PDB file of C-alpha atoms in Angstrom:
ATOM      1  CA  MET A   1      30.882  -4.695  27.950  1.00 57.00           C
ATOM      2  CA  ALA A   2      34.273  -4.701  26.244  1.00 64.00           C
ATOM      3  CA  GLN A   3      34.204  -3.621  22.760  1.00 65.00           C
ATOM      4  CA  ALA A   4      36.625  -3.596  20.013  1.00 62.00           C
ATOM      5  CA  ALA A   5      37.027  -0.322  18.180  1.00 61.00           C
ATOM      6  CA  PRO A   6      36.812   0.188  13.982  1.00 59.00           C
ATOM      7  CA  LEU A   7      39.628   1.038  12.798  1.00 62.00           C
ATOM      8  CA  SER A   8      39.920   4.531  11.645  1.00 62.00           C
ATOM      9  CA  GLY A   9      39.021   5.360   7.877  1.00 58.00           C
ATOM     10  CA  THR A  10      36.923   1.665   7.646  1.00 55.00           C
ATOM     11  CA  PRO A  11      33.051   1.534   7.385  1.00 55.00           C
ATOM     12  CA  THR A  12      31.945   0.164  10.130  1.00 55.00           C
ATOM     13  CA  THR A  13      28.787  -1.324   7.390  1.00 55.00           C
ATOM     14  CA  SER A  14      28.498  -2.158   3.696  1.00 55.00           C
ATOM     15  CA  GLY A  15      26.651   0.621   3.470  1.00 56.00           C
ATOM     16  CA  SER A  16      23.812  -1.301   2.556  1.00 61.00           C
ATOM     17  CA  THR A  17      20.102  -1.418   4.011  1.00 66.00           C
ATOM     18  CA  ASP A  18      19.628  -4.327   2.612  1.00 71.00           C
ATOM     19  CA  VAL A  19      18.509  -7.096   4.975  1.00 75.00           C
ATOM     20  CA  PHE A  20      17.259  -9.327   3.106  1.00 78.00           C
ATOM     21  CA  GLY A  21      18.632 -11.630   0.218  1.00 81.00           C
ATOM     22  CA  PRO A  22      16.793 -11.597  -3.025  1.00 80.00           C
ATOM     23  CA  GLU A  23      14.271 -14.630  -2.471  1.00 86.00           C
ATOM     24  CA  ILE A  24      13.118 -13.503   0.446  1.00 87.00           C
ATOM     25  CA  HIS A  25      12.426  -9.978  -1.988  1.00 83.00           C
ATOM     26  CA  THR A  26      10.622 -12.060  -4.715  1.00 86.00           C
ATOM     27  CA  ILE A  27       8.618 -13.456  -1.805  1.00 89.00           C
ATOM     28  CA  ALA A  28       7.743 -10.933  -0.905  1.00 87.00           C
ATOM     29  CA  LYS A  29       6.554  -9.294  -3.988  1.00 88.00           C
ATOM     30  CA  TRP A  30       3.725 -11.879  -4.211  1.00 90.00           C
ATOM     31  CA  ALA A  31       2.749 -12.624  -1.093  1.00 93.00           C
ATOM     32  CA  VAL A  32       2.345  -8.700   0.082  1.00 93.00           C
ATOM     33  CA  PRO A  33      -0.315  -8.299  -2.594  1.00 94.00           C
ATOM     34  CA  VAL A  34      -1.706 -11.294  -2.039  1.00 95.00           C
ATOM     35  CA  GLY A  35      -1.740 -11.771   2.102  1.00 95.00           C
ATOM     36  CA  GLY A  36      -3.144  -7.600   1.597  1.00 95.00           C
ATOM     37  CA  GLY A  37      -5.383  -9.141  -0.577  1.00 95.00           C
ATOM     38  CA  LEU A  38      -7.353 -12.070   1.480  1.00 95.00           C
ATOM     39  CA  VAL A  39      -7.549  -9.241   4.691  1.00 96.00           C
ATOM     40  CA  TYR A  40      -8.970  -6.386   2.268  1.00 95.00           C
ATOM     41  CA  GLY A  41     -11.503  -9.161   0.832  1.00 95.00           C
ATOM     42  CA  TYR A  42     -12.296 -10.106   4.321  1.00 94.00           C
ATOM     43  CA  TRP A  43     -12.653  -7.426   5.524  1.00 94.00           C
ATOM     44  CA  ALA A  44     -15.336  -6.280   2.564  1.00 94.00           C
ATOM     45  CA  ALA A  45     -16.951  -9.307   2.710  1.00 94.00           C
ATOM     46  CA  ALA A  46     -17.224  -9.000   7.193  1.00 92.00           C
ATOM     47  CA  ILE A  47     -18.222  -5.021   6.893  1.00 91.00           C
ATOM     48  CA  ASN A  48     -20.632  -6.234   3.937  1.00 90.00           C
ATOM     49  CA  ARG A  49     -22.715  -8.878   6.028  1.00 88.00           C
ATOM     50  CA  SER A  50     -23.444  -6.403   8.442  1.00 83.00           C
ATOM     51  CA  GLY A  51     -22.497  -9.416  10.664  1.00 79.00           C
ATOM     52  CA  GLY A  52     -25.102 -11.242   8.612  1.00 83.00           C
ATOM     53  CA  ALA A  53     -25.256 -15.263   8.092  1.00 86.00           C
ATOM     54  CA  ILE A  54     -21.901 -15.987   5.430  1.00 86.00           C
ATOM     55  CA  THR A  55     -23.393 -17.287   2.479  1.00 88.00           C
ATOM     56  CA  GLY A  56     -21.452 -18.452  -0.795  1.00 89.00           C
ATOM     57  CA  TRP A  57     -22.346 -14.565  -2.381  1.00 93.00           C
ATOM     58  CA  ASN A  58     -20.355 -13.609   0.288  1.00 91.00           C
ATOM     59  CA  TRP A  59     -17.674 -15.095   0.171  1.00 93.00           C
ATOM     60  CA  LEU A  60     -17.530 -14.476  -3.958  1.00 95.00           C
ATOM     61  CA  PHE A  61     -17.933 -11.141  -2.822  1.00 95.00           C
ATOM     62  CA  GLY A  62     -14.722 -11.006  -0.421  1.00 94.00           C
ATOM     63  CA  PHE A  63     -13.021 -12.763  -3.051  1.00 95.00           C
ATOM     64  CA  ALA A  64     -13.419 -10.311  -5.940  1.00 97.00           C
ATOM     65  CA  CYS A  65     -12.941  -8.228  -4.236  1.00 96.00           C
ATOM     66  CA  ALA A  66      -9.632  -9.650  -2.699  1.00 96.00           C
ATOM     67  CA  ILE A  67      -8.725 -10.007  -6.843  1.00 96.00           C
ATOM     68  CA  ALA A  68      -8.764  -6.176  -7.219  1.00 96.00           C
ATOM     69  CA  PHE A  69      -6.932  -5.169  -4.337  1.00 96.00           C
ATOM     70  CA  ALA A  70      -4.224  -7.513  -4.810  1.00 96.00           C
ATOM     71  CA  ALA A  71      -4.481  -6.982  -8.668  1.00 96.00           C
ATOM     72  CA  ALA A  72      -4.135  -2.573  -8.610  1.00 96.00           C
ATOM     73  CA  TYR A  73      -2.136  -2.651  -5.676  1.00 96.00           C
ATOM     74  CA  ILE A  74       0.530  -4.725  -7.977  1.00 95.00           C
ATOM     75  CA  GLY A  75      -0.714  -2.137 -11.046  1.00 95.00           C
ATOM     76  CA  VAL A  76       0.195   0.897  -8.557  1.00 94.00           C
ATOM     77  CA  ARG A  77       3.804  -0.994  -8.135  1.00 93.00           C
ATOM     78  CA  ALA A  78       4.428  -1.597 -10.973  1.00 93.00           C
ATOM     79  CA  LEU A  79       3.855   2.075 -12.999  1.00 92.00           C
ATOM     80  CA  ALA A  80       4.751   4.132 -10.105  1.00 85.00           C
ATOM     81  CA  PRO A  81       8.336   3.681  -9.503  1.00 81.00           C
ATOM     82  CA  MET A  82       8.689   5.184 -12.902  1.00 87.00           C
ATOM     83  CA  MET A  83       6.593   8.124 -12.305  1.00 86.00           C
ATOM     84  CA  ARG A  84       8.039  12.077 -11.117  1.00 87.00           C
ATOM     85  CA  ARG A  85       8.059  12.036  -7.268  1.00 85.00           C
ATOM     86  CA  GLU A  86       4.770  14.082  -7.162  1.00 89.00           C
ATOM     87  CA  LEU A  87       3.096  11.308  -9.418  1.00 92.00           C
ATOM     88  CA  HIS A  88       4.668   8.954  -7.788  1.00 90.00           C
ATOM     89  CA  ALA A  89       3.315   9.643  -4.037  1.00 92.00           C
ATOM     90  CA  LEU A  90       0.302  11.538  -5.815  1.00 95.00           C
ATOM     91  CA  VAL A  91      -0.686   7.400  -7.927  1.00 95.00           C
ATOM     92  CA  TRP A  92       0.263   5.854  -3.639  1.00 95.00           C
ATOM     93  CA  ALA A  93      -2.675   8.468  -2.325  1.00 96.00           C
ATOM     94  CA  ALA A  94      -5.445   7.566  -4.217  1.00 96.00           C
ATOM     95  CA  PHE A  95      -4.857   3.863  -3.638  1.00 96.00           C
ATOM     96  CA  ALA A  96      -4.961   4.232   0.004  1.00 97.00           C
ATOM     97  CA  GLY A  97      -7.995   6.683  -0.720  1.00 96.00           C
ATOM     98  CA  CYS A  98     -10.217   4.000  -3.161  1.00 96.00           C
ATOM     99  CA  ALA A  99      -9.307   1.402  -0.871  1.00 96.00           C
ATOM    100  CA  PHE A 100     -10.578   3.054   2.207  1.00 96.00           C
ATOM    101  CA  GLY A 101     -13.804   4.722   0.665  1.00 95.00           C
ATOM    102  CA  PHE A 102     -14.699   1.461  -1.307  1.00 95.00           C
ATOM    103  CA  LEU A 103     -14.838  -0.409   2.304  1.00 94.00           C
ATOM    104  CA  TYR A 104     -16.818   2.737   3.589  1.00 95.00           C
ATOM    105  CA  SER A 105     -18.580   2.836   1.642  1.00 94.00           C
ATOM    106  CA  GLN A 106     -19.730  -0.864   2.638  1.00 93.00           C
ATOM    107  CA  THR A 107     -20.972   0.340   5.519  1.00 91.00           C
ATOM    108  CA  GLY A 108     -24.409   2.071   4.208  1.00 90.00           C
ATOM    109  CA  GLU A 109     -23.305   5.296   4.044  1.00 91.00           C
ATOM    110  CA  THR A 110     -23.719   7.861   1.225  1.00 93.00           C
ATOM    111  CA  VAL A 111     -21.248   7.681  -1.824  1.00 93.00           C
ATOM    112  CA  LEU A 112     -20.986  11.724  -0.369  1.00 95.00           C
ATOM    113  CA  ARG A 113     -20.153  10.941   2.514  1.00 95.00           C
ATOM    114  CA  SER A 114     -17.748   7.629   1.651  1.00 94.00           C
ATOM    115  CA  VAL A 115     -15.255  10.564  -0.546  1.00 95.00           C
ATOM    116  CA  PHE A 116     -15.617  12.662   1.997  1.00 96.00           C
ATOM    117  CA  MET A 117     -13.866  10.235   4.434  1.00 95.00           C
ATOM    118  CA  SER A 118     -11.095   9.059   2.668  1.00 96.00           C
ATOM    119  CA  LEU A 119      -9.739  11.805   1.476  1.00 97.00           C
ATOM    120  CA  PRO A 120      -7.545  12.791   5.121  1.00 97.00           C
ATOM    121  CA  VAL A 121      -6.624   8.851   4.660  1.00 97.00           C
ATOM    122  CA  ALA A 122      -5.750   9.954   0.700  1.00 97.00           C
ATOM    123  CA  VAL A 123      -3.956  13.116   1.929  1.00 97.00           C
ATOM    124  CA  GLY A 124      -2.043  11.867   5.344  1.00 97.00           C
ATOM    125  CA  VAL A 125      -0.682   9.017   2.118  1.00 96.00           C
ATOM    126  CA  PHE A 126      -0.196  11.466   0.430  1.00 96.00           C
ATOM    127  CA  ALA A 127       1.772  12.984   2.846  1.00 97.00           C
ATOM    128  CA  VAL A 128       3.479  10.308   4.100  1.00 96.00           C
ATOM    129  CA  ALA A 129       5.022   9.444   0.023  1.00 93.00           C
ATOM    130  CA  PHE A 130       5.942  12.668  -0.956  1.00 93.00           C
ATOM    131  CA  TYR A 131       7.996  12.808   2.270  1.00 93.00           C
ATOM    132  CA  ARG A 132       9.857   9.344   2.017  1.00 91.00           C
ATOM    133  CA  TYR A 133      10.068   9.965  -2.158  1.00 88.00           C
ATOM    134  CA  TYR A 134      11.430  14.026  -1.774  1.00 87.00           C
ATOM    135  CA  THR A 135      13.849  12.272   0.571  1.00 88.00           C
ATOM    136  CA  HIS A 136      14.853   9.309  -0.977  1.00 81.00           C
ATOM    137  CA  GLU A 137      14.881  10.655  -4.988  1.00 67.00           C
ATOM    138  CA  ASN A 138      15.718  13.197  -6.740  1.00 68.00           C
ATOM    139  CA  ALA A 139      13.300  15.111 -10.056  1.00 63.00           C
ATOM    140  CA  GLU A 140      12.981  12.524 -11.523  1.00 63.00           C
ATOM    141  CA  GLY A 141      12.011   9.860  -9.186  1.00 56.00           C
ATOM    142  CA  LYS A 142      15.339   8.001  -8.831  1.00 65.00           C
ATOM    143  CA  ALA A 143      16.772   6.671  -5.875  1.00 64.00           C
ATOM    144  CA  SER A 144      19.926   8.934  -5.197  1.00 58.00           C
TER     145      SER A 144
END
């Protein structure tokens, strides 16, 4: 295929990597925590009932977990960007570790085992988040 080459000195892109408009970002700002909370709540309720019958208390437990997860996610998303990159990554790691640990505890395992199983999740999230923030932010936590 023959394509015209860009003229020298002219940028090929606008420099922005944002492919969605502000409307989509506003929708996603609320859809991600609500959708994630509903999935998390369903998952927690399904683990909690251990394959038994779905009851009203099981529904209530699922929705309570969904609301708690969504509220925590919104809180972390609102507060973490104001922190330095180390704390920013640590807050997301704590959130992921707690979320995983709670789900694991619903299987009937001990609290100690839940903690030990959630540590690798938290460490992995911290490593990925710290790398991302270290390469995209300055030391004060502002995007560079």
